[in-house]
CSV table of C-alpha atoms in Angstrom, one decimal:
chain,number,residue,atom,x,y,z
A,219,UNK,CA,-43.8,-13.7,-2.9
A,220,UNK,CA,-46.0,-12.0,-5.5
A,221,UNK,CA,-45.0,-8.6,-4.2
A,222,UNK,CA,-41.4,-9.2,-5.1
A,223,UNK,CA,-42.2,-10.4,-8.6
A,224,UNK,CA,-44.7,-7.7,-9.3
A,225,UNK,CA,-42.4,-5.0,-8.2
A,226,UNK,CA,-39.2,-6.5,-9.6
A,227,UNK,CA,-38.4,-3.5,-11.8
A,228,UNK,CA,-38.8,-1.1,-8.9
A,229,UNK,CA,-36.7,-3.2,-6.7
A,230,UNK,CA,-33.9,-3.5,-9.3
A,231,UNK,CA,-33.9,0.2,-9.8
A,232,UNK,CA,-33.7,0.7,-6.1
A,233,UNK,CA,-30.8,-1.9,-6.0
A,234,UNK,CA,-29.1,0.3,-8.7
A,235,UNK,CA,-29.5,3.4,-6.5
A,236,UNK,CA,-28.0,1.6,-3.5
A,237,UNK,CA,-25.2,0.2,-5.6
A,238,UNK,CA,-24.4,3.5,-7.2
A,239,UNK,CA,-24.4,5.2,-3.9
A,240,UNK,CA,-22.1,2.6,-2.5
A,241,UNK,CA,-19.7,2.7,-5.4
A,242,UNK,CA,-19.3,6.5,-5.6
A,243,UNK,CA,-19.1,7.1,-1.8
A,244,UNK,CA,-16.9,3.9,-1.4
A,245,UNK,CA,-14.4,5.1,-4.0
A,246,UNK,CA,-14.3,8.7,-2.7
A,247,UNK,CA,-13.9,7.3,0.9
A,248,UNK,CA,-11.0,5.2,-0.2
A,249,UNK,CA,-9.4,8.1,-1.9
A,250,UNK,CA,-10.0,10.7,0.8
A,251,UNK,CA,-9.2,8.1,3.5
A,252,UNK,CA,-5.8,7.5,1.9
A,253,UNK,CA,-5.1,11.2,1.9
A,254,UNK,CA,-6.1,11.4,5.6
A,255,UNK,CA,-3.9,8.5,6.4
A,256,UNK,CA,-0.9,10.1,4.6
A,257,UNK,CA,-1.6,13.3,6.6
A,258,UNK,CA,-1.6,11.4,9.9
A,259,UNK,CA,1.6,9.4,9.3
A,260,UNK,CA,3.5,12.1,7.4
A,261,UNK,CA,6.3,14.3,8.7
A,262,UNK,CA,4.3,17.5,8.7
A,263,UNK,CA,3.1,18.4,12.1
A,264,UNK,CA,0.2,20.7,11.0
A,265,UNK,CA,-1.2,17.9,8.7
A,266,UNK,CA,-0.8,15.3,11.5
A,267,UNK,CA,-3.0,17.5,13.8
A,268,UNK,CA,-5.5,18.3,11.1
A,269,UNK,CA,-5.9,14.7,10.2
A,270,UNK,CA,-6.3,13.6,13.8
A,271,UNK,CA,-8.9,16.3,14.5
A,272,UNK,CA,-10.9,15.4,11.4
A,273,UNK,CA,-10.8,11.7,12.2
A,274,UNK,CA,-12.0,12.3,15.8
A,275,UNK,CA,-14.8,14.7,14.8
A,276,UNK,CA,-16.3,12.6,12.0
A,277,UNK,CA,-15.7,9.2,13.5
A,278,UNK,CA,-17.2,10.2,16.8
A,279,UNK,CA,-20.6,11.4,15.5
A,280,UNK,CA,-23.5,9.3,14.3
A,281,UNK,CA,-24.0,9.3,10.6
A,282,UNK,CA,-27.6,10.4,11.1
A,283,UNK,CA,-26.5,13.6,12.8
A,284,UNK,CA,-24.1,14.3,10.0
A,285,UNK,CA,-26.8,13.7,7.4
A,286,UNK,CA,-29.2,16.0,9.3
A,287,UNK,CA,-26.5,18.7,9.6
A,288,UNK,CA,-25.7,18.7,5.9
A,289,UNK,CA,-29.3,18.3,4.8
A,290,UNK,CA,-30.5,21.3,6.8
A,291,UNK,CA,-27.3,23.2,7.3
A,292,UNK,CA,-25.9,23.5,3.8
A,293,UNK,CA,-28.9,25.2,2.2
A,294,UNK,CA,-28.8,27.8,5.0
A,295,UNK,CA,-25.2,28.5,3.9
A,296,UNK,CA,-26.5,28.8,0.3
A,297,UNK,CA,-24.9,25.6,-0.8
A,298,UNK,CA,-27.2,23.3,-2.8
A,299,UNK,CA,-26.5,19.8,-3.7
A,300,UNK,CA,-28.7,17.2,-5.4
A,301,UNK,CA,-30.0,14.6,-2.9
A,302,UNK,CA,-27.7,12.1,-4.4
A,303,UNK,CA,-24.6,14.2,-4.1
A,304,UNK,CA,-25.5,15.3,-0.6
A,305,UNK,CA,-25.9,11.7,0.6
A,306,UNK,CA,-22.6,10.8,-1.1
A,307,UNK,CA,-20.9,13.7,0.7
A,308,UNK,CA,-22.2,12.6,4.1
A,309,UNK,CA,-21.3,9.0,3.5
A,310,UNK,CA,-17.8,9.9,2.3
A,311,UNK,CA,-17.1,12.4,5.2
A,312,UNK,CA,-18.3,9.7,7.6
A,313,UNK,CA,-16.6,6.6,6.1
A,314,UNK,CA,-13.2,8.1,5.2
A,315,UNK,CA,-11.9,8.3,8.8
A,316,UNK,CA,-12.6,4.6,9.2
A,317,UNK,CA,-10.6,3.9,6.0
A,318,UNK,CA,-7.9,6.2,7.3
A,319,UNK,CA,-7.6,4.4,10.6
A,320,UNK,CA,-7.6,1.0,8.9
A,321,UNK,CA,-4.8,2.2,6.5
A,322,UNK,CA,-2.9,3.8,9.3
A,323,UNK,CA,-2.9,0.5,11.3
A,324,UNK,CA,-1.7,-1.1,8.1
A,325,UNK,CA,1.1,1.4,7.6
A,326,UNK,CA,2.1,1.0,11.3
A,327,UNK,CA,2.3,-2.8,10.7
A,328,UNK,CA,5.0,-2.3,8.1
A,329,UNK,CA,8.5,-2.6,9.8
A,330,UNK,CA,10.2,0.8,10.1
A,331,UNK,CA,13.2,-0.7,8.3
A,332,UNK,CA,11.2,-0.7,5.0
A,333,UNK,CA,10.8,3.1,5.1
A,334,UNK,CA,14.4,3.6,6.3
A,335,UNK,CA,15.7,1.5,3.4
A,336,UNK,CA,13.5,3.5,0.9
A,337,UNK,CA,14.8,6.8,2.3
A,338,UNK,CA,18.4,5.5,2.3
A,339,UNK,CA,18.3,5.0,-1.5
A,340,UNK,CA,17.1,8.6,-1.9
A,341,UNK,CA,13.3,8.3,-2.1
A,342,UNK,CA,11.4,11.2,-0.7
A,343,UNK,CA,8.5,10.9,1.7
A,344,UNK,CA,5.8,10.7,-1.0
A,345,UNK,CA,7.8,8.2,-3.1
A,346,UNK,CA,8.5,6.1,0.0
A,347,UNK,CA,4.8,5.9,0.8
A,348,UNK,CA,3.8,5.3,-2.8
A,349,UNK,CA,6.4,2.7,-3.8
A,350,UNK,CA,7.3,1.0,-0.6
A,351,UNK,CA,5.0,1.5,2.4
A,352,UNK,CA,1.5,1.8,0.9
A,353,UNK,CA,1.6,-1.2,-1.5
A,354,UNK,CA,2.5,-3.3,1.5
A,355,UNK,CA,0.0,-1.6,3.8
A,356,UNK,CA,-2.8,-2.1,1.3
A,357,UNK,CA,-2.2,-5.9,1.4
A,358,UNK,CA,-2.4,-5.9,5.2
A,359,UNK,CA,-5.6,-3.8,5.3
A,360,UNK,CA,-7.8,-5.7,2.8
A,361,UNK,CA,-9.8,-7.5,5.6
A,362,UNK,CA,-10.4,-4.3,7.7
A,363,UNK,CA,-11.2,-2.2,4.7
A,364,UNK,CA,-13.6,-4.8,3.5
A,365,UNK,CA,-15.3,-4.5,6.9
A,366,UNK,CA,-15.5,-0.7,6.5
A,367,UNK,CA,-17.1,-1.1,3.0
A,368,UNK,CA,-19.6,-3.6,4.3
A,369,UNK,CA,-20.5,-1.2,7.1
A,370,UNK,CA,-20.9,1.5,4.4
A,371,UNK,CA,-23.2,-0.7,2.4
A,372,UNK,CA,-25.5,-0.9,5.3
A,373,UNK,CA,-25.1,2.8,6.2
A,374,UNK,CA,-26.4,3.7,2.7
A,375,UNK,CA,-29.8,2.6,4.0
A,376,UNK,CA,-30.0,5.8,6.0
A,377,UNK,CA,-30.3,7.9,2.9
A,378,UNK,CA,-33.9,6.6,2.5
A,379,UNK,CA,-34.8,9.2,5.1
A,380,UNK,CA,-33.3,11.9,2.9
A,381,UNK,CA,-35.1,11.6,-0.4
A,382,UNK,CA,-33.3,8.9,-2.3
A,383,UNK,CA,-35.3,5.9,-3.4
A,384,UNK,CA,-32.8,3.2,-2.4
A,385,UNK,CA,-33.6,-0.4,-1.3
A,386,UNK,CA,-34.6,0.6,2.2
A,387,UNK,CA,-36.9,3.5,1.0
A,388,UNK,CA,-38.6,1.0,-1.4
A,389,UNK,CA,-39.0,-1.4,1.4
A,390,UNK,CA,-40.9,1.1,3.4
A,391,UNK,CA,-43.1,1.9,0.4
A,392,UNK,CA,-43.9,-1.7,-0.2
A,393,UNK,CA,-44.6,-2.4,3.4
A,394,UNK,CA,-47.3,0.3,3.2
A,395,UNK,CA,-48.8,-1.1,0.0
A,396,UNK,CA,-48.6,-4.8,0.9
A,397,UNK,CA,-48.8,-5.1,4.7
A,398,UNK,CA,-49.8,-8.8,4.5
A,399,UNK,CA,-46.6,-9.8,2.7
A,400,UNK,CA,-44.3,-8.2,5.3
A,401,UNK,CA,-41.9,-11.2,5.6
A,402,UNK,CA,-41.4,-11.6,1.9
A,403,UNK,CA,-40.6,-7.9,1.6
A,404,UNK,CA,-38.0,-8.1,4.4
A,405,UNK,CA,-36.4,-11.2,3.0
A,406,UNK,CA,-36.4,-9.8,-0.5
A,407,UNK,CA,-34.7,-6.6,0.5
A,408,UNK,CA,-32.3,-8.3,2.8
A,409,UNK,CA,-31.2,-10.6,-0.1
A,410,UNK,CA,-30.2,-7.6,-2.1
A,411,UNK,CA,-27.9,-6.4,0.7
A,412,UNK,CA,-26.6,-9.9,1.2
A,413,UNK,CA,-25.6,-10.0,-2.5
A,414,UNK,CA,-23.6,-6.7,-2.2
A,415,UNK,CA,-21.9,-7.8,1.0
A,416,UNK,CA,-21.0,-11.2,-0.4
A,417,UNK,CA,-19.5,-9.4,-3.5
A,418,UNK,CA,-17.3,-7.3,-1.3
A,419,UNK,CA,-16.2,-10.3,0.7
A,420,UNK,CA,-15.4,-12.2,-2.4
A,421,UNK,CA,-13.5,-9.3,-3.9
A,422,UNK,CA,-11.5,-9.0,-0.6
A,423,UNK,CA,-10.8,-12.8,-0.6
A,424,UNK,CA,-9.5,-12.6,-4.2
A,425,UNK,CA,-7.3,-9.6,-3.5
A,426,UNK,CA,-5.9,-11.3,-0.5
A,427,UNK,CA,-5.1,-14.4,-2.5
A,428,UNK,CA,-3.5,-12.5,-5.3
A,429,UNK,CA,-1.3,-10.4,-3.1
A,430,UNK,CA,-0.3,-13.2,-0.7
A,431,UNK,CA,2.6,-14.5,-2.7
A,432,UNK,CA,4.9,-11.5,-2.2
B,269,UNK,CA,39.8,19.2,-3.9
B,270,UNK,CA,41.6,16.0,-3.2
B,271,UNK,CA,41.8,16.8,0.5
B,272,UNK,CA,38.1,17.1,1.1
B,273,UNK,CA,37.3,14.2,3.4
B,274,UNK,CA,34.4,12.0,2.1
B,275,UNK,CA,32.8,12.1,5.6
B,276,UNK,CA,33.5,14.7,8.2
B,277,UNK,CA,31.9,14.8,11.6
B,278,UNK,CA,32.7,17.7,13.9
B,279,UNK,CA,31.6,18.1,17.5
B,280,UNK,CA,28.6,15.8,17.0
B,281,UNK,CA,26.4,15.3,20.0
B,282,UNK,CA,23.3,13.2,20.3
B,283,UNK,CA,20.9,12.3,23.2
B,284,UNK,CA,18.2,9.7,23.5
B,285,UNK,CA,16.3,11.2,26.4
B,286,UNK,CA,18.8,11.5,29.2
B,287,UNK,CA,21.2,9.1,27.5
B,288,UNK,CA,24.2,10.8,25.8
B,289,UNK,CA,24.7,8.4,23.0
B,290,UNK,CA,27.2,10.4,20.9
B,291,UNK,CA,29.7,12.6,22.7
B,292,UNK,CA,32.0,15.0,21.0
B,293,UNK,CA,32.4,12.9,17.9
B,294,UNK,CA,35.2,14.0,15.6
B,295,UNK,CA,35.8,11.9,12.6
B,296,UNK,CA,37.1,12.3,9.1
B,297,UNK,CA,37.0,9.5,6.6
B,298,UNK,CA,39.1,10.0,3.5
B,299,UNK,CA,38.1,9.0,0.0
B,300,UNK,CA,38.6,5.3,-0.5
B,301,UNK,CA,39.2,4.7,3.1
B,302,UNK,CA,37.6,1.7,4.9
B,303,UNK,CA,36.8,2.4,8.6
B,304,UNK,CA,35.6,-0.3,10.9
B,305,UNK,CA,33.7,0.7,14.0
B,306,UNK,CA,33.7,-1.7,16.8
B,307,UNK,CA,32.7,-1.5,20.5
B,308,UNK,CA,30.4,-3.0,23.1
B,309,UNK,CA,26.7,-2.9,22.4
B,310,UNK,CA,25.2,0.4,23.5
B,311,UNK,CA,28.4,2.2,22.7
B,312,UNK,CA,26.7,4.3,20.0
B,313,UNK,CA,28.4,2.8,17.0
B,314,UNK,CA,25.1,2.1,15.2
B,315,UNK,CA,23.8,5.5,16.0
B,316,UNK,CA,27.0,7.0,14.6
B,317,UNK,CA,26.5,5.1,11.4
B,318,UNK,CA,22.9,6.2,11.1
B,319,UNK,CA,23.5,9.9,11.7
B,320,UNK,CA,25.7,10.0,8.6
B,321,UNK,CA,22.7,9.8,6.3
B,322,UNK,CA,20.4,11.4,8.9
B,323,UNK,CA,18.3,8.4,9.7
B,324,UNK,CA,19.1,9.7,13.1
B,325,UNK,CA,19.2,13.5,13.7
B,326,UNK,CA,22.0,15.1,15.8
B,327,UNK,CA,21.6,17.6,18.6
B,328,UNK,CA,24.8,19.6,17.9
B,329,UNK,CA,27.8,19.6,15.7
B,330,UNK,CA,28.0,19.2,11.9
B,331,UNK,CA,28.3,16.4,9.4
B,332,UNK,CA,29.6,16.9,5.9
B,333,UNK,CA,29.5,14.4,3.0
B,334,UNK,CA,32.1,15.2,0.3
B,335,UNK,CA,32.3,18.8,1.6
B,336,UNK,CA,28.5,19.4,1.6
B,337,UNK,CA,26.7,19.8,5.0
B,338,UNK,CA,23.8,17.4,5.6
B,339,UNK,CA,20.6,19.1,4.6
B,340,UNK,CA,17.8,19.3,7.1
B,341,UNK,CA,14.9,17.6,5.2
B,342,UNK,CA,13.2,17.4,1.9
B,343,UNK,CA,14.6,17.0,-1.6
B,344,UNK,CA,18.2,18.1,-0.8
B,345,UNK,CA,18.4,15.4,1.9
B,346,UNK,CA,16.9,12.8,-0.4
B,347,UNK,CA,19.5,13.7,-3.0
B,348,UNK,CA,22.3,13.3,-0.5
B,349,UNK,CA,21.0,10.0,0.8
B,350,UNK,CA,21.0,8.7,-2.8
B,351,UNK,CA,24.8,9.2,-2.7
B,352,UNK,CA,25.2,7.4,0.6
B,353,UNK,CA,24.6,3.7,0.4
B,354,UNK,CA,23.3,1.9,3.5
B,355,UNK,CA,23.2,-1.7,4.4
B,356,UNK,CA,21.2,-2.7,7.5
B,357,UNK,CA,21.5,-5.4,10.0
B,358,UNK,CA,18.0,-6.7,9.1
B,359,UNK,CA,18.5,-6.4,5.3
B,360,UNK,CA,15.3,-4.4,4.9
B,361,UNK,CA,14.7,-5.6,1.3
B,362,UNK,CA,11.3,-4.3,-0.1
B,363,UNK,CA,9.2,-7.3,0.7
B,364,UNK,CA,6.6,-6.8,-2.1
B,365,UNK,CA,9.2,-6.4,-4.8
B,366,UNK,CA,11.3,-9.0,-6.7
B,367,UNK,CA,15.0,-9.0,-6.2
B,368,UNK,CA,15.6,-7.2,-9.5
B,369,UNK,CA,12.9,-4.6,-8.6
B,370,UNK,CA,14.6,-4.0,-5.3
B,371,UNK,CA,17.7,-3.1,-7.1
B,372,UNK,CA,16.1,-1.0,-9.8
B,373,UNK,CA,13.7,1.0,-7.7
B,374,UNK,CA,16.2,3.7,-6.7
B,375,UNK,CA,17.8,4.1,-10.2
B,376,UNK,CA,14.4,4.4,-11.8
B,377,UNK,CA,12.7,6.7,-9.3
B,378,UNK,CA,15.6,8.7,-8.1
B,379,UNK,CA,18.2,8.7,-10.9
B,380,UNK,CA,15.4,8.6,-13.5
B,381,UNK,CA,17.1,5.8,-15.4
B,382,UNK,CA,15.1,3.9,-18.0
B,383,UNK,CA,13.8,0.5,-16.9
B,384,UNK,CA,15.9,-1.2,-19.5
B,385,UNK,CA,19.1,0.4,-18.3
B,386,UNK,CA,18.2,-0.1,-14.7
B,387,UNK,CA,17.4,-3.8,-15.4
B,388,UNK,CA,20.7,-4.3,-17.2
B,389,UNK,CA,22.7,-2.7,-14.4
B,390,UNK,CA,20.8,-4.6,-11.8
B,391,UNK,CA,21.6,-7.9,-13.5
B,392,UNK,CA,25.3,-6.9,-13.6
B,393,UNK,CA,25.3,-6.1,-9.9
B,394,UNK,CA,23.4,-9.2,-8.9
B,395,UNK,CA,25.9,-11.2,-10.9
B,396,UNK,CA,28.7,-9.5,-9.1
B,397,UNK,CA,27.2,-10.5,-5.7
B,398,UNK,CA,26.3,-13.9,-7.0
B,399,UNK,CA,22.5,-13.7,-6.9
B,400,UNK,CA,21.6,-13.3,-10.5
B,401,UNK,CA,19.8,-16.6,-10.7
B,402,UNK,CA,17.3,-15.4,-8.1
B,403,UNK,CA,16.5,-12.1,-9.7
B,404,UNK,CA,12.8,-12.9,-10.2
B,405,UNK,CA,12.2,-14.2,-6.7
B,406,UNK,CA,10.9,-12.3,-3.7
B,407,UNK,CA,13.1,-11.5,-0.7
B,408,UNK,CA,11.3,-14.0,1.6
B,409,UNK,CA,12.4,-16.8,-0.8
B,410,UNK,CA,16.1,-16.1,-0.2
B,411,UNK,CA,18.4,-17.0,2.6
B,412,UNK,CA,19.7,-14.2,4.9
B,413,UNK,CA,23.1,-14.2,3.3
B,414,UNK,CA,21.6,-13.9,-0.1
B,415,UNK,CA,19.2,-11.1,1.0
B,416,UNK,CA,22.1,-9.1,2.5
B,417,UNK,CA,24.1,-9.5,-0.8
B,418,UNK,CA,21.0,-8.1,-2.6
B,419,UNK,CA,20.9,-5.2,-0.2
B,420,UNK,CA,24.5,-4.5,-1.0
B,421,UNK,CA,23.6,-4.6,-4.8
B,422,UNK,CA,20.7,-2.3,-4.1
B,423,UNK,CA,22.9,0.3,-2.5
B,424,UNK,CA,25.6,-0.1,-5.2
B,425,UNK,CA,23.0,0.5,-7.9
B,426,UNK,CA,22.9,4.2,-6.8
B,427,UNK,CA,26.6,4.6,-7.4
B,428,UNK,CA,27.2,5.8,-3.9
B,429,UNK,CA,30.1,7.9,-2.9
B,430,UNK,CA,30.3,6.1,0.4
B,431,UNK,CA,28.7,3.0,1.9
B,432,UNK,CA,27.5,2.6,5.4
B,433,UNK,CA,27.2,-0.9,6.9
B,434,UNK,CA,25.3,-1.2,10.1
B,435,UNK,CA,26.2,-4.6,11.6
B,436,UNK,CA,25.6,-6.3,8.2
B,437,UNK,CA,26.4,-9.8,9.4
B,438,UNK,CA,24.9,-9.8,12.9
B,439,UNK,CA,21.6,-11.3,11.8
B,440,UNK,CA,23.2,-14.1,9.8
B,441,UNK,CA,23.8,-17.7,10.4
B,442,UNK,CA,27.5,-18.4,10.8
B,443,UNK,CA,27.8,-20.2,7.4
B,444,UNK,CA,26.4,-17.2,5.6
B,445,UNK,CA,28.6,-14.5,7.1
B,446,UNK,CA,31.5,-15.3,4.8
B,447,UNK,CA,29.6,-14.9,1.6
B,448,UNK,CA,28.6,-11.4,2.7
B,449,UNK,CA,32.0,-10.5,4.0
B,450,UNK,CA,33.6,-11.6,0.7
B,451,UNK,CA,31.4,-9.2,-1.2
B,452,UNK,CA,32.4,-6.4,1.2
B,453,UNK,CA,36.1,-7.2,1.0
B,454,UNK,CA,35.8,-7.0,-2.8
B,455,UNK,CA,34.2,-3.6,-2.5
B,456,UNK,CA,36.9,-2.4,-0.2
B,457,UNK,CA,39.6,-3.5,-2.6
B,458,UNK,CA,37.7,-1.8,-5.4
B,459,UNK,CA,38.3,1.5,-3.6
B,460,UNK,CA,34.9,2.1,-2.1
B,461,UNK,CA,34.8,4.5,0.9
B,462,UNK,CA,33.2,2.4,3.6
B,463,UNK,CA,32.2,2.8,7.2
B,464,UNK,CA,31.4,-0.6,8.7
B,465,UNK,CA,30.0,-1.2,12.1
B,466,UNK,CA,30.7,-4.9,12.8
B,467,UNK,CA,31.8,-7.5,15.3
B,468,UNK,CA,33.8,-9.3,12.5
B,469,UNK,CA,37.4,-8.9,13.6
B,470,UNK,CA,38.6,-10.9,10.7
B,471,UNK,CA,37.0,-8.4,8.3
B,472,UNK,CA,38.6,-5.6,10.2
B,473,UNK,CA,42.0,-7.2,9.9
B,474,UNK,CA,41.7,-8.0,6.2
B,475,UNK,CA,39.9,-4.9,4.8
B,476,UNK,CA,40.1,-2.0,7.2
B,477,UNK,CA,42.4,0.9,6.9
B,478,UNK,CA,41.5,2.1,10.3
B,479,UNK,CA,39.7,0.7,13.3
B,480,UNK,CA,37.6,2.9,15.5
B,481,UNK,CA,36.8,1.7,19.0
B,482,UNK,CA,33.8,3.3,20.6
B,483,UNK,CA,32.5,3.0,24.2
B,484,UNK,CA,29.8,5.0,26.0
B,485,UNK,CA,29.2,7.3,23.1
B,486,UNK,CA,32.8,8.3,22.5
B,487,UNK,CA,35.5,7.4,20.1
B,488,UNK,CA,37.9,6.0,22.6
B,489,UNK,CA,40.7,4.9,20.4
B,490,UNK,CA,41.5,4.6,16.7
B,491,UNK,CA,44.4,3.0,14.9
B,492,UNK,CA,45.4,0.7,12.1
B,493,UNK,CA,43.9,-2.8,12.6
B,494,UNK,CA,47.3,-4.3,13.2
B,495,UNK,CA,48.2,-1.8,15.9
B,496,UNK,CA,44.8,-1.9,17.4
B,497,UNK,CA,44.5,-5.6,17.7
B,498,UNK,CA,48.0,-6.3,18.9
B,499,UNK,CA,48.6,-3.2,20.9
B,500,UNK,CA,45.4,-1.6,22.2
B,501,UNK,CA,46.1,1.5,24.2
B,502,UNK,CA,43.0,2.1,26.3
B,503,UNK,CA,41.8,-0.1,29.1
B,504,UNK,CA,38.3,-0.2,27.6
B,505,UNK,CA,39.7,-1.5,24.4
B,506,UNK,CA,41.9,-4.1,26.1
B,507,UNK,CA,39.0,-5.2,28.2
B,508,UNK,CA,36.7,-5.5,25.1
B,509,UNK,CA,39.3,-7.3,23.0
B,510,UNK,CA,40.0,-9.6,25.9
B,511,UNK,CA,36.4,-10.6,26.0
B,512,UNK,CA,35.9,-11.2,22.3
B,513,UNK,CA,39.2,-12.7,21.3
B,514,UNK,CA,39.6,-15.3,24.1
B,515,UNK,CA,37.5,-17.9,22.5
């Protein structure tokens, strides 16, 4: 138990790193995932194909491989990111296809008549999506998107391999320094992740309740 | 340009796979005319209605609205659709918006009306169709007949040149059909150009200037309601009327 109390400041800083990583890559994934979904359901053939190819490539490869590729590949191309940005980039590229697919399922669950009615009063494709289809799709996809974000929370732990001192990296450090308190360290670190995941679940539940009426 | 028909379809052909759903459609609808389209299911009458604002594309031929050919896609098509009101069998009210928001969405986003103006106009229209008291409710809280009247108000809010009705009462309980038909009869009397796909023969008799009978993707017969119902010419029409008017 002492190990957690003695290292509280380190742990909370690491918690901050994990949280920041999650927030930035989560927001970017939501944004880019929405763009991808719009590409896939839109009327432009080239964008359909581009979206599908992207989703298939990035969803079908392990995040670790993507991280390795960016970590060693980008510098060779003369592109240099900070560790933080590089990890955010990898997590975003990897997570957005999952957001896209969750959204696309949501869009497909909205009856076609909604879009037809929107088009029949003169709304264009973008307006139809923005004012009629997506607001309804977002409601339908709160639970699956929450699952994607929870998966992202746990995926952030991979960045510990690539130079960021997040919770998992700190766990490894502490395990080296306090091998006798192994269980406390595991439990302590796990609790931090549980807190994040519970927050996401709570947020999702609140959104669901707020949007249910309509 | 008084002579320009409001809707003109020439040589229109449409296939769904191997099914020839619209064959050699020639149709002109004059300004202020009310045309009722009837026919057995699968005759292509809904498809005909939906091609007029290009919710269905056509394979050949041409369609003009008020002298302008239907644009292919994009902004020009959206602009044209804004002038063509459509009422669907399944209402299709925007489920996440209140009744008033359903009516104001088009005016605000497409006609760039101010919210205040759009709200005022929406309340007028909702009053006209008898739904004003429900303006702040959501579609799911209304009965089918009420929803359909809102859908009519939503279409009217765009000040359309022509209104298309695709079986507007087919999804309604019998006691709600009248309230919707009453609104439609008022519209017809008010001089709106209307194309109505329906099974309501009473409406056709009361409000239609012309009845169009379709079967197997063709316009088989057209006449005044009086002539058509008392004196159908084609065997298909006689057969159809025999089946629906016997009971």
